[in-house]
């Protein structure tokens, strides 16, 4: 789509980058590196859940689905992206667990 000049891939990529940047800011805030952001506990728990669920679900979906879109992307994509999401989710989980007392203040 991008090669055909459609704006959709650019917009979606920009939105994903924005979401990842906000998640990174919340991680830095939870670690005490930058100022405390609003709803820090809730947001960090939600981010952790999203990454962990995507990581686990993505390891199952390609094998349990007959969706042609998933088949088009390939099992390799799903396994790698799910593994990456699971590692990120576990990093958030350990970070949130370690900083829980600080986050509760």
XYZ file of C-alpha atoms in Angstrom:
105
model
C 0.000 0.000 0.000
C 2.829 2.384 0.815
C 4.447 1.755 -2.565
C 1.126 2.571 -4.212
C 1.084 5.941 -2.441
C -1.604 5.201 0.142
C -1.407 7.201 3.356
C -2.870 4.420 5.539
C 0.406 2.565 6.305
C 2.120 5.816 7.271
C -0.701 6.855 9.602
C -0.900 3.427 11.253
C 2.882 3.310 11.724
C 2.868 6.817 13.227
C 0.088 5.853 15.665
C 1.950 2.703 16.720
C 5.145 4.744 17.229
C 3.212 7.286 19.304
C 1.716 4.533 21.487
C 5.135 2.939 22.013
C 6.615 6.343 22.907
C 3.889 6.946 25.512
C 4.475 3.452 26.920
C 8.179 4.226 27.154
C 7.464 7.487 28.978
C 5.305 5.624 31.485
C 8.084 3.075 31.985
C 10.575 5.871 32.647
C 8.118 7.533 35.002
C 7.533 4.291 36.869
C 11.282 3.862 37.242
C 11.552 7.369 38.722
C 13.703 8.676 35.867
C 11.219 11.367 34.813
C 8.351 13.123 36.582
C 5.445 11.072 37.838
C 2.730 10.731 35.202
C -0.994 10.507 36.009
C -2.572 7.109 36.731
C 0.883 5.522 36.734
C -0.110 2.261 38.469
C -3.160 1.627 36.310
C -1.452 2.505 33.045
C 1.623 0.357 33.751
C -0.557 -2.619 34.676
C -2.593 -2.156 31.476
C 0.559 -1.876 29.345
C 1.908 -5.038 30.975
C -1.337 -6.888 30.276
C -1.490 -5.755 26.653
C 2.068 -6.861 25.882
C 1.750 -10.183 27.732
C -1.628 -11.009 26.183
C -0.384 -10.121 22.695
C 2.702 -12.224 23.265
C 0.805 -15.297 24.422
C -2.101 -14.970 21.988
C 0.230 -14.438 19.062
C 1.923 -17.741 19.776
C -1.429 -19.543 19.473
C -3.359 -17.562 16.822
C -1.372 -18.533 13.713
C -1.885 -22.210 14.449
C -5.538 -21.965 15.535
C -6.830 -19.636 12.818
C -7.777 -20.145 9.210
C -7.813 -16.384 8.612
C -6.153 -15.634 5.240
C -4.730 -12.350 6.584
C -2.796 -14.229 9.253
C -1.607 -16.790 6.717
C -0.475 -13.963 4.426
C 1.737 -12.497 7.151
C 3.251 -15.873 7.861
C 3.862 -17.883 10.979
C 7.420 -16.554 11.278
C 6.161 -12.976 11.662
C 3.662 -14.015 14.330
C 6.196 -16.032 16.296
C 8.868 -13.319 16.255
C 6.508 -10.432 17.011
C 4.821 -12.449 19.765
C 8.152 -13.368 21.310
C 9.205 -9.725 21.291
C 5.897 -8.633 22.856
C 6.196 -11.333 25.514
C 9.736 -10.247 26.441
C 8.615 -6.607 26.660
C 5.563 -7.600 28.710
C 7.680 -9.610 31.132
C 10.102 -6.690 31.471
C 7.168 -4.430 32.362
C 5.846 -7.078 34.773
C 9.141 -7.340 36.644
C 9.566 -3.565 36.639
C 6.061 -2.923 37.958
C 6.475 -5.607 40.612
C 9.803 -4.144 41.712
C 8.502 -0.560 41.842
C 5.004 -1.321 43.200
C 5.608 0.401 46.569
C 6.955 3.507 44.815
C 4.031 3.503 42.384
C 1.494 3.255 45.224
C 2.627 6.533 46.824
